[in-house]
Amino acid sequence: MTGFARAEGAVGGVRWIWELKSVNGRGLDLKLRMPSGFDALEPQLREAASKRFKRGSLQAGLSIAREPGATSPARVDASYVEALLEAGRPYVESGVVASPRWDGLLAVRGVLITDEAEADADAHAALEADLLKGFTQALDQLDAARRAEGRMLAATLGGLADQLDTLIAAARTTAAAAPAAALERIRQRLAALSPDIQLDPARLAQEAALAALRADVQEELDRLVAHAGELRALLSKPEPAGRRLDFLGQELTREANTLCSKASELALTRVGLDLKAVVDQIKEQAANVE
């Protein structure tokens, strides 16, 4: 199921934005895109998503930015500078190198200390907690979007279930006329081959009965009725039904194919083809269902 969600907030001078996107998928696949330094959040994020969703390909992106004026001024590690000067003193006194310049000292890694280099553990923990809360809020929004789509899909699948009922009823009516049609077909063929031969009515009826038995589709129609009922039952339940709908689509396809292969009348074949078209639509929509 598709959907989009966005949540944003700020804590400790850091502004964050979560953006979540969802597209169809047979299983749950969460792809996380986060700045470095937040890898410890991943297990909690995956657990939160798996508790909410069972299917779908989810993409979650996190953006982090420090608010203007929130960065504390950098400071110099004086003890480190003194250690560098002391270590270089013999070389300066012997004339091997010139006295160090201040801009050169500042360029040495570790001399200039900023908040990023000396992050406060409590502040980072507070940020992670806020990010997790924001991710949950985004999941709520995404869930609402997917549920809204689910209601539309339920209406669509309900309409397809109505079409199934109509086509199954038409197939029953057509199949009921099959024995008489088979008998008439045999009469016409035999009459065309041997017009002068007198046909044994009992033998003719027996052949017609055998032909009708081979073309009997009542069992397939009964199973199609049961599957249509199961489709309606799944649509009325609150639980995720995507996987069961996938399986139901396979069963409907099997029965529709068997009906077409056993059909001895053109009218029944046409109904069977219409059934297959409806079943294909059901399978296509089932791929969007949680």
PDB file of C-alpha atoms in Angstrom:
ATOM      1  CA  MET A   1       0.000   0.000   0.000  1.00  0.00           C
ATOM      2  CA  THR A   2       1.191   3.475  -0.774  1.00  0.00           C
ATOM      3  CA  GLY A   3       1.450   6.483   1.489  1.00  0.00           C
ATOM      4  CA  PHE A   4       3.599   9.398   2.617  1.00  0.00           C
ATOM      5  CA  ALA A   5       4.232  10.888   6.054  1.00  0.00           C
ATOM      6  CA  ARG A   6       6.357  13.696   7.477  1.00  0.00           C
ATOM      7  CA  ALA A   7       7.183  14.573  11.066  1.00  0.00           C
ATOM      8  CA  GLU A   8       9.525  17.268  12.333  1.00  0.00           C
ATOM      9  CA  GLY A   9      10.712  18.756  15.591  1.00  0.00           C
ATOM     10  CA  ALA A  10      13.627  20.244  17.483  1.00  0.00           C
ATOM     11  CA  VAL A  11      15.476  19.505  20.697  1.00  0.00           C
ATOM     12  CA  GLY A  12      18.650  20.969  22.172  1.00  0.00           C
ATOM     13  CA  GLY A  13      19.140  23.334  19.252  1.00  0.00           C
ATOM     14  CA  VAL A  14      18.945  20.504  16.701  1.00  0.00           C
ATOM     15  CA  ARG A  15      16.122  20.386  14.161  1.00  0.00           C
ATOM     16  CA  TRP A  16      15.096  17.060  12.657  1.00  0.00           C
ATOM     17  CA  ILE A  17      12.728  15.923   9.892  1.00  0.00           C
ATOM     18  CA  TRP A  18      11.454  12.387   9.221  1.00  0.00           C
ATOM     19  CA  GLU A  19      10.004  11.556   5.784  1.00  0.00           C
ATOM     20  CA  LEU A  20       8.412   8.140   5.229  1.00  0.00           C
ATOM     21  CA  LYS A  21       7.251   6.681   1.928  1.00  0.00           C
ATOM     22  CA  SER A  22       5.445   3.403   1.374  1.00  0.00           C
ATOM     23  CA  VAL A  23       4.922   1.399  -1.834  1.00  0.00           C
ATOM     24  CA  ASN A  24       3.593  -2.080  -2.502  1.00  0.00           C
ATOM     25  CA  GLY A  25       5.598  -5.111  -1.415  1.00  0.00           C
ATOM     26  CA  ARG A  26       4.883  -8.762  -0.611  1.00  0.00           C
ATOM     27  CA  GLY A  27       6.709  -8.537   2.709  1.00  0.00           C
ATOM     28  CA  LEU A  28       7.875  -5.725   4.961  1.00  0.00           C
ATOM     29  CA  ASP A  29      11.089  -4.075   3.781  1.00  0.00           C
ATOM     30  CA  LEU A  30      12.295  -0.980   5.666  1.00  0.00           C
ATOM     31  CA  LYS A  31      15.114   1.048   4.128  1.00  0.00           C
ATOM     32  CA  LEU A  32      16.615   3.623   6.507  1.00  0.00           C
ATOM     33  CA  ARG A  33      18.618   6.654   5.430  1.00  0.00           C
ATOM     34  CA  MET A  34      20.128   8.489   8.416  1.00  0.00           C
ATOM     35  CA  PRO A  35      23.177  10.668   9.121  1.00  0.00           C
ATOM     36  CA  SER A  36      26.124   8.961  10.771  1.00  0.00           C
ATOM     37  CA  GLY A  37      26.022   8.739  14.524  1.00  0.00           C
ATOM     38  CA  PHE A  38      22.469   7.428  14.812  1.00  0.00           C
ATOM     39  CA  ASP A  39      23.010   3.762  13.951  1.00  0.00           C
ATOM     40  CA  ALA A  40      22.040   2.717  17.485  1.00  0.00           C
ATOM     41  CA  LEU A  41      18.449   3.764  16.704  1.00  0.00           C
ATOM     42  CA  GLU A  42      18.018   1.299  13.836  1.00  0.00           C
ATOM     43  CA  PRO A  43      16.853  -1.771  15.839  1.00  0.00           C
ATOM     44  CA  GLN A  44      14.203   0.302  17.642  1.00  0.00           C
ATOM     45  CA  LEU A  45      13.031   1.866  14.394  1.00  0.00           C
ATOM     46  CA  ARG A  46      12.698  -1.518  12.686  1.00  0.00           C
ATOM     47  CA  GLU A  47      10.816  -2.943  15.654  1.00  0.00           C
ATOM     48  CA  ALA A  48       8.391   0.004  15.658  1.00  0.00           C
ATOM     49  CA  ALA A  49       7.715  -0.425  11.926  1.00  0.00           C
ATOM     50  CA  SER A  50       7.242  -4.209  12.156  1.00  0.00           C
ATOM     51  CA  LYS A  51       4.705  -3.802  14.965  1.00  0.00           C
ATOM     52  CA  ARG A  52       2.658  -1.452  12.784  1.00  0.00           C
ATOM     53  CA  PHE A  53       2.927  -2.972   9.300  1.00  0.00           C
ATOM     54  CA  LYS A  54       3.186  -6.460   7.814  1.00  0.00           C
ATOM     55  CA  ARG A  55       3.631  -5.648   4.134  1.00  0.00           C
ATOM     56  CA  GLY A  56       5.085  -2.893   2.005  1.00  0.00           C
ATOM     57  CA  SER A  57       8.389  -1.395   0.980  1.00  0.00           C
ATOM     58  CA  LEU A  58       9.060   1.503   3.369  1.00  0.00           C
ATOM     59  CA  GLN A  59      11.674   4.207   2.887  1.00  0.00           C
ATOM     60  CA  ALA A  60      12.500   6.372   5.907  1.00  0.00           C
ATOM     61  CA  GLY A  61      14.798   9.372   5.604  1.00  0.00           C
ATOM     62  CA  LEU A  62      16.111  11.493   8.492  1.00  0.00           C
ATOM     63  CA  SER A  63      17.449  15.031   8.074  1.00  0.00           C
ATOM     64  CA  ILE A  64      19.375  16.739  10.879  1.00  0.00           C
ATOM     65  CA  ALA A  65      20.325  20.415  11.063  1.00  0.00           C
ATOM     66  CA  ARG A  66      21.579  22.615  13.892  1.00  0.00           C
ATOM     67  CA  GLU A  67      19.461  25.701  14.359  1.00  0.00           C
ATOM     68  CA  PRO A  68      21.200  29.094  13.756  1.00  0.00           C
ATOM     69  CA  GLY A  69      22.906  30.376  16.880  1.00  0.00           C
ATOM     70  CA  ALA A  70      22.642  27.058  18.657  1.00  0.00           C
ATOM     71  CA  THR A  71      26.289  26.122  18.125  1.00  0.00           C
ATOM     72  CA  SER A  72      28.485  26.950  21.104  1.00  0.00           C
ATOM     73  CA  PRO A  73      31.755  28.781  20.325  1.00  0.00           C
ATOM     74  CA  ALA A  74      34.804  26.648  19.792  1.00  0.00           C
ATOM     75  CA  ARG A  75      37.515  26.578  22.454  1.00  0.00           C
ATOM     76  CA  VAL A  76      41.224  25.841  22.364  1.00  0.00           C
ATOM     77  CA  ASP A  77      42.728  22.878  24.175  1.00  0.00           C
ATOM     78  CA  ALA A  78      45.463  24.843  25.953  1.00  0.00           C
ATOM     79  CA  SER A  79      47.161  21.795  27.434  1.00  0.00           C
ATOM     80  CA  TYR A  80      47.442  20.252  23.972  1.00  0.00           C
ATOM     81  CA  VAL A  81      48.960  23.476  22.573  1.00  0.00           C
ATOM     82  CA  GLU A  82      51.525  23.579  25.409  1.00  0.00           C
ATOM     83  CA  ALA A  83      52.424  19.955  24.752  1.00  0.00           C
ATOM     84  CA  LEU A  84      52.975  20.720  21.063  1.00  0.00           C
ATOM     85  CA  LEU A  85      55.158  23.740  21.876  1.00  0.00           C
ATOM     86  CA  GLU A  86      57.204  21.756  24.357  1.00  0.00           C
ATOM     87  CA  ALA A  87      57.705  18.919  21.917  1.00  0.00           C
ATOM     88  CA  GLY A  88      58.902  21.330  19.211  1.00  0.00           C
ATOM     89  CA  ARG A  89      61.119  23.483  21.445  1.00  0.00           C
ATOM     90  CA  PRO A  90      64.398  21.556  20.790  1.00  0.00           C
ATOM     91  CA  TYR A  91      63.904  21.889  17.019  1.00  0.00           C
ATOM     92  CA  VAL A  92      63.210  25.608  17.298  1.00  0.00           C
ATOM     93  CA  GLU A  93      66.251  26.225  19.556  1.00  0.00           C
ATOM     94  CA  SER A  94      68.550  24.277  17.242  1.00  0.00           C
ATOM     95  CA  GLY A  95      67.356  26.290  14.272  1.00  0.00           C
ATOM     96  CA  VAL A  96      65.994  23.297  12.408  1.00  0.00           C
ATOM     97  CA  VAL A  97      62.493  24.814  12.220  1.00  0.00           C
ATOM     98  CA  ALA A  98      61.022  28.286  12.741  1.00  0.00           C
ATOM     99  CA  SER A  99      58.880  29.141  15.718  1.00  0.00           C
ATOM    100  CA  PRO A 100      55.347  27.873  15.202  1.00  0.00           C
ATOM    101  CA  ARG A 101      52.706  30.353  14.107  1.00  0.00           C
ATOM    102  CA  TRP A 102      49.309  30.543  15.812  1.00  0.00           C
ATOM    103  CA  ASP A 103      47.371  29.782  12.623  1.00  0.00           C
ATOM    104  CA  GLY A 104      49.522  26.675  12.165  1.00  0.00           C
ATOM    105  CA  LEU A 105      48.784  25.490  15.689  1.00  0.00           C
ATOM    106  CA  LEU A 106      45.060  26.004  15.212  1.00  0.00           C
ATOM    107  CA  ALA A 107      45.196  23.836  12.083  1.00  0.00           C
ATOM    108  CA  VAL A 108      46.451  20.860  14.108  1.00  0.00           C
ATOM    109  CA  ARG A 109      43.660  18.385  14.597  1.00  0.00           C
ATOM    110  CA  GLY A 110      42.413  18.344  18.184  1.00  0.00           C
ATOM    111  CA  VAL A 111      43.592  21.857  19.120  1.00  0.00           C
ATOM    112  CA  LEU A 112      40.216  23.441  18.305  1.00  0.00           C
ATOM    113  CA  ILE A 113      37.352  21.773  20.151  1.00  0.00           C
ATOM    114  CA  THR A 114      33.707  22.180  19.058  1.00  0.00           C
ATOM    115  CA  ASP A 115      30.420  20.708  20.274  1.00  0.00           C
ATOM    116  CA  GLU A 116      30.537  18.124  17.494  1.00  0.00           C
ATOM    117  CA  ALA A 117      33.883  16.874  18.705  1.00  0.00           C
ATOM    118  CA  GLU A 118      32.855  16.917  22.349  1.00  0.00           C
ATOM    119  CA  ALA A 119      29.209  15.861  22.170  1.00  0.00           C
ATOM    120  CA  ASP A 120      27.336  15.692  25.422  1.00  0.00           C
ATOM    121  CA  ALA A 121      26.028  12.159  26.008  1.00  0.00           C
ATOM    122  CA  ASP A 122      22.858  13.330  27.750  1.00  0.00           C
ATOM    123  CA  ALA A 123      22.010  15.750  24.941  1.00  0.00           C
ATOM    124  CA  HIS A 124      22.548  13.037  22.336  1.00  0.00           C
ATOM    125  CA  ALA A 125      20.361  10.621  24.291  1.00  0.00           C
ATOM    126  CA  ALA A 126      17.615  13.254  24.469  1.00  0.00           C
ATOM    127  CA  LEU A 127      17.883  13.792  20.715  1.00  0.00           C
ATOM    128  CA  GLU A 128      17.634  10.051  20.033  1.00  0.00           C
ATOM    129  CA  ALA A 129      14.535   9.799  22.245  1.00  0.00           C
ATOM    130  CA  ASP A 130      12.923  12.689  20.378  1.00  0.00           C
ATOM    131  CA  LEU A 131      13.814  11.118  17.026  1.00  0.00           C
ATOM    132  CA  LEU A 132      12.210   7.836  18.051  1.00  0.00           C
ATOM    133  CA  LYS A 133       9.084   9.693  19.159  1.00  0.00           C
ATOM    134  CA  GLY A 134       9.001  11.573  15.843  1.00  0.00           C
ATOM    135  CA  PHE A 135       9.410   8.327  13.900  1.00  0.00           C
ATOM    136  CA  THR A 136       6.405   6.908  15.756  1.00  0.00           C
ATOM    137  CA  GLN A 137       4.387   9.990  14.844  1.00  0.00           C
ATOM    138  CA  ALA A 138       5.348   9.549  11.193  1.00  0.00           C
ATOM    139  CA  LEU A 139       4.298   5.897  11.387  1.00  0.00           C
ATOM    140  CA  ASP A 140       0.914   7.029  12.738  1.00  0.00           C
ATOM    141  CA  GLN A 141       0.466   9.350   9.765  1.00  0.00           C
ATOM    142  CA  LEU A 142       1.556   6.672   7.320  1.00  0.00           C
ATOM    143  CA  ASP A 143      -0.813   4.183   8.920  1.00  0.00           C
ATOM    144  CA  ALA A 144      -3.691   6.653   8.550  1.00  0.00           C
ATOM    145  CA  ALA A 145      -2.841   7.191   4.874  1.00  0.00           C
ATOM    146  CA  ARG A 146      -2.664   3.453   4.219  1.00  0.00           C
ATOM    147  CA  ARG A 147      -5.958   2.865   6.034  1.00  0.00           C
ATOM    148  CA  ALA A 148      -7.645   5.506   3.881  1.00  0.00           C
ATOM    149  CA  GLU A 149      -6.340   3.747   0.793  1.00  0.00           C
ATOM    150  CA  GLY A 150      -7.458   0.439   2.282  1.00  0.00           C
ATOM    151  CA  ARG A 151     -11.037   1.685   2.569  1.00  0.00           C
ATOM    152  CA  MET A 152     -11.009   2.572  -1.130  1.00  0.00           C
ATOM    153  CA  LEU A 153      -9.517  -0.808  -1.989  1.00  0.00           C
ATOM    154  CA  ALA A 154     -12.198  -2.550   0.076  1.00  0.00           C
ATOM    155  CA  ALA A 155     -14.888  -0.804  -1.970  1.00  0.00           C
ATOM    156  CA  THR A 156     -13.143  -1.813  -5.198  1.00  0.00           C
ATOM    157  CA  LEU A 157     -12.749  -5.438  -4.107  1.00  0.00           C
ATOM    158  CA  GLY A 158     -16.359  -5.483  -2.926  1.00  0.00           C
ATOM    159  CA  GLY A 159     -17.449  -4.442  -6.416  1.00  0.00           C
ATOM    160  CA  LEU A 160     -15.309  -7.205  -7.924  1.00  0.00           C
ATOM    161  CA  ALA A 161     -16.933  -9.694  -5.534  1.00  0.00           C
ATOM    162  CA  ASP A 162     -20.343  -8.566  -6.867  1.00  0.00           C
ATOM    163  CA  GLN A 163     -19.112  -9.220 -10.405  1.00  0.00           C
ATOM    164  CA  LEU A 164     -17.989 -12.687  -9.345  1.00  0.00           C
ATOM    165  CA  ASP A 165     -21.464 -13.445  -7.994  1.00  0.00           C
ATOM    166  CA  THR A 166     -23.098 -12.287 -11.222  1.00  0.00           C
ATOM    167  CA  LEU A 167     -20.758 -14.315 -13.429  1.00  0.00           C
ATOM    168  CA  ILE A 168     -21.078 -17.446 -11.274  1.00  0.00           C
ATOM    169  CA  ALA A 169     -24.871 -17.200 -11.520  1.00  0.00           C
ATOM    170  CA  ALA A 170     -24.592 -16.810 -15.307  1.00  0.00           C
ATOM    171  CA  ALA A 171     -22.290 -19.830 -15.465  1.00  0.00           C
ATOM    172  CA  ARG A 172     -24.807 -21.931 -13.494  1.00  0.00           C
ATOM    173  CA  THR A 173     -27.607 -20.993 -15.886  1.00  0.00           C
ATOM    174  CA  THR A 174     -25.458 -21.792 -18.918  1.00  0.00           C
ATOM    175  CA  ALA A 175     -24.173 -25.053 -17.422  1.00  0.00           C
ATOM    176  CA  ALA A 176     -27.720 -26.179 -16.598  1.00  0.00           C
ATOM    177  CA  ALA A 177     -28.549 -26.187 -20.290  1.00  0.00           C
ATOM    178  CA  ALA A 178     -25.445 -28.199 -21.180  1.00  0.00           C
ATOM    179  CA  PRO A 179     -27.001 -31.739 -21.131  1.00  0.00           C
ATOM    180  CA  ALA A 180     -29.801 -30.798 -23.511  1.00  0.00           C
ATOM    181  CA  ALA A 181     -27.335 -28.957 -25.730  1.00  0.00           C
ATOM    182  CA  ALA A 182     -25.008 -31.972 -25.749  1.00  0.00           C
ATOM    183  CA  LEU A 183     -27.880 -34.270 -26.767  1.00  0.00           C
ATOM    184  CA  GLU A 184     -28.893 -31.987 -29.610  1.00  0.00           C
ATOM    185  CA  ARG A 185     -25.297 -31.685 -30.772  1.00  0.00           C
ATOM    186  CA  ILE A 186     -24.896 -35.477 -30.941  1.00  0.00           C
ATOM    187  CA  ARG A 187     -28.163 -35.786 -32.881  1.00  0.00           C
ATOM    188  CA  GLN A 188     -27.056 -33.238 -35.423  1.00  0.00           C
ATOM    189  CA  ARG A 189     -23.641 -34.814 -35.927  1.00  0.00           C
ATOM    190  CA  LEU A 190     -25.014 -38.335 -36.342  1.00  0.00           C
ATOM    191  CA  ALA A 191     -27.721 -37.104 -38.668  1.00  0.00           C
ATOM    192  CA  ALA A 192     -25.128 -35.351 -40.795  1.00  0.00           C
ATOM    193  CA  LEU A 193     -22.988 -38.505 -40.999  1.00  0.00           C
ATOM    194  CA  SER A 194     -25.767 -41.077 -41.534  1.00  0.00           C
ATOM    195  CA  PRO A 195     -29.131 -39.502 -42.290  1.00  0.00           C
ATOM    196  CA  ASP A 196     -30.821 -42.872 -42.999  1.00  0.00           C
ATOM    197  CA  ILE A 197     -29.775 -44.627 -39.775  1.00  0.00           C
ATOM    198  CA  GLN A 198     -32.365 -44.923 -37.040  1.00  0.00           C
ATOM    199  CA  LEU A 199     -30.854 -43.846 -33.713  1.00  0.00           C
ATOM    200  CA  ASP A 200     -31.494 -45.711 -30.464  1.00  0.00           C
ATOM    201  CA  PRO A 201     -32.924 -43.058 -28.120  1.00  0.00           C
ATOM    202  CA  ALA A 202     -31.521 -44.840 -25.031  1.00  0.00           C
ATOM    203  CA  ARG A 203     -28.068 -45.070 -26.550  1.00  0.00           C
ATOM    204  CA  LEU A 204     -28.254 -41.444 -27.613  1.00  0.00           C
ATOM    205  CA  ALA A 205     -29.273 -40.367 -24.116  1.00  0.00           C
ATOM    206  CA  GLN A 206     -26.406 -42.369 -22.642  1.00  0.00           C
ATOM    207  CA  GLU A 207     -23.852 -40.665 -24.889  1.00  0.00           C
ATOM    208  CA  ALA A 208     -25.323 -37.282 -24.069  1.00  0.00           C
ATOM    209  CA  ALA A 209     -25.138 -38.068 -20.339  1.00  0.00           C
ATOM    210  CA  LEU A 210     -21.460 -39.047 -20.659  1.00  0.00           C
ATOM    211  CA  ALA A 211     -20.668 -35.851 -22.557  1.00  0.00           C
ATOM    212  CA  ALA A 212     -22.500 -33.779 -19.967  1.00  0.00           C
ATOM    213  CA  LEU A 213     -20.649 -35.554 -17.149  1.00  0.00           C
ATOM    214  CA  ARG A 214     -17.293 -34.735 -18.696  1.00  0.00           C
ATOM    215  CA  ALA A 215     -18.356 -31.114 -19.025  1.00  0.00           C
ATOM    216  CA  ASP A 216     -19.907 -30.834 -15.560  1.00  0.00           C
ATOM    217  CA  VAL A 217     -18.628 -27.700 -13.811  1.00  0.00           C
ATOM    218  CA  GLN A 218     -20.886 -27.660 -10.748  1.00  0.00           C
ATOM    219  CA  GLU A 219     -18.015 -28.534  -8.436  1.00  0.00           C
ATOM    220  CA  GLU A 220     -15.911 -25.660  -9.787  1.00  0.00           C
ATOM    221  CA  LEU A 221     -18.859 -23.283  -9.448  1.00  0.00           C
ATOM    222  CA  ASP A 222     -19.436 -24.370  -5.840  1.00  0.00           C
ATOM    223  CA  ARG A 223     -15.807 -23.657  -5.018  1.00  0.00           C
ATOM    224  CA  LEU A 224     -16.001 -20.286  -6.761  1.00  0.00           C
ATOM    225  CA  VAL A 225     -19.016 -19.427  -4.599  1.00  0.00           C
ATOM    226  CA  ALA A 226     -17.060 -20.420  -1.480  1.00  0.00           C
ATOM    227  CA  HIS A 227     -14.064 -18.323  -2.557  1.00  0.00           C
ATOM    228  CA  ALA A 228     -16.292 -15.311  -3.268  1.00  0.00           C
ATOM    229  CA  GLY A 229     -17.733 -15.682   0.229  1.00  0.00           C
ATOM    230  CA  GLU A 230     -14.240 -15.854   1.693  1.00  0.00           C
ATOM    231  CA  LEU A 231     -13.335 -12.682  -0.186  1.00  0.00           C
ATOM    232  CA  ARG A 232     -16.236 -10.828   1.412  1.00  0.00           C
ATOM    233  CA  ALA A 233     -15.333 -12.227   4.830  1.00  0.00           C
ATOM    234  CA  LEU A 234     -11.734 -10.998   4.512  1.00  0.00           C
ATOM    235  CA  LEU A 235     -12.954  -7.528   3.536  1.00  0.00           C
ATOM    236  CA  SER A 236     -15.070  -7.329   6.676  1.00  0.00           C
ATOM    237  CA  LYS A 237     -12.297  -8.306   9.099  1.00  0.00           C
ATOM    238  CA  PRO A 238      -9.981  -5.750  10.746  1.00  0.00           C
ATOM    239  CA  GLU A 239      -6.889  -7.984  10.535  1.00  0.00           C
ATOM    240  CA  PRO A 240      -4.310  -7.664   7.705  1.00  0.00           C
ATOM    241  CA  ALA A 241      -5.557  -9.785   4.798  1.00  0.00           C
ATOM    242  CA  GLY A 242      -3.003  -9.200   2.038  1.00  0.00           C
ATOM    243  CA  ARG A 243      -1.348 -12.617   2.150  1.00  0.00           C
ATOM    244  CA  ARG A 244      -4.663 -14.463   2.368  1.00  0.00           C
ATOM    245  CA  LEU A 245      -5.964 -12.446  -0.568  1.00  0.00           C
ATOM    246  CA  ASP A 246      -2.887 -13.487  -2.565  1.00  0.00           C
ATOM    247  CA  PHE A 247      -3.667 -17.137  -1.854  1.00  0.00           C
ATOM    248  CA  LEU A 248      -7.369 -16.627  -2.580  1.00  0.00           C
ATOM    249  CA  GLY A 249      -6.485 -15.093  -5.949  1.00  0.00           C
ATOM    250  CA  GLN A 250      -4.502 -18.217  -6.840  1.00  0.00           C
ATOM    251  CA  GLU A 251      -7.438 -20.455  -5.928  1.00  0.00           C
ATOM    252  CA  LEU A 252      -9.884 -18.352  -7.945  1.00  0.00           C
ATOM    253  CA  THR A 253      -7.547 -18.535 -10.934  1.00  0.00           C
ATOM    254  CA  ARG A 254      -7.349 -22.324 -10.660  1.00  0.00           C
ATOM    255  CA  GLU A 255     -11.125 -22.745 -10.613  1.00  0.00           C
ATOM    256  CA  ALA A 256     -11.705 -20.281 -13.457  1.00  0.00           C
ATOM    257  CA  ASN A 257      -9.099 -22.076 -15.611  1.00  0.00           C
ATOM    258  CA  THR A 258     -10.699 -25.465 -14.906  1.00  0.00           C
ATOM    259  CA  LEU A 259     -14.144 -24.106 -15.771  1.00  0.00           C
ATOM    260  CA  CYS A 260     -12.851 -22.821 -19.127  1.00  0.00           C
ATOM    261  CA  SER A 261     -11.100 -26.106 -19.931  1.00  0.00           C
ATOM    262  CA  LYS A 262     -14.251 -28.155 -19.190  1.00  0.00           C
ATOM    263  CA  ALA A 263     -16.693 -25.826 -20.917  1.00  0.00           C
ATOM    264  CA  SER A 264     -18.377 -27.469 -23.904  1.00  0.00           C
ATOM    265  CA  GLU A 265     -20.499 -24.463 -24.811  1.00  0.00           C
ATOM    266  CA  LEU A 266     -19.202 -21.218 -26.277  1.00  0.00           C
ATOM    267  CA  ALA A 267     -21.419 -19.235 -23.921  1.00  0.00           C
ATOM    268  CA  LEU A 268     -19.868 -20.922 -20.875  1.00  0.00           C
ATOM    269  CA  THR A 269     -16.375 -20.323 -22.247  1.00  0.00           C
ATOM    270  CA  ARG A 270     -17.160 -16.637 -22.559  1.00  0.00           C
ATOM    271  CA  VAL A 271     -18.389 -16.513 -18.973  1.00  0.00           C
ATOM    272  CA  GLY A 272     -15.227 -18.323 -17.865  1.00  0.00           C
ATOM    273  CA  LEU A 273     -13.042 -15.777 -19.658  1.00  0.00           C
ATOM    274  CA  ASP A 274     -14.946 -12.952 -17.995  1.00  0.00           C
ATOM    275  CA  LEU A 275     -14.387 -14.674 -14.650  1.00  0.00           C
ATOM    276  CA  LYS A 276     -10.658 -14.853 -15.315  1.00  0.00           C
ATOM    277  CA  ALA A 277     -10.583 -11.138 -16.140  1.00  0.00           C
ATOM    278  CA  VAL A 278     -12.299 -10.301 -12.824  1.00  0.00           C
ATOM    279  CA  VAL A 279      -9.968 -12.629 -10.912  1.00  0.00           C
ATOM    280  CA  ASP A 280      -6.950 -10.916 -12.475  1.00  0.00           C
ATOM    281  CA  GLN A 281      -8.277  -7.577 -11.205  1.00  0.00           C
ATOM    282  CA  ILE A 282      -8.716  -9.070  -7.723  1.00  0.00           C
ATOM    283  CA  LYS A 283      -5.121 -10.314  -7.735  1.00  0.00           C
ATOM    284  CA  GLU A 284      -3.880  -6.935  -8.922  1.00  0.00           C
ATOM    285  CA  GLN A 285      -5.717  -5.124  -6.125  1.00  0.00           C
ATOM    286  CA  ALA A 286      -4.652  -7.731  -3.532  1.00  0.00           C
ATOM    287  CA  ALA A 287      -1.028  -6.668  -4.098  1.00  0.00           C
ATOM    288  CA  ASN A 288      -1.973  -3.274  -2.602  1.00  0.00           C
ATOM    289  CA  VAL A 289      -3.539  -4.690   0.559  1.00  0.00           C
ATOM    290  CA  GLU A 290      -1.837  -4.804   3.958  1.00  0.00           C
TER     291      GLU A 290
END
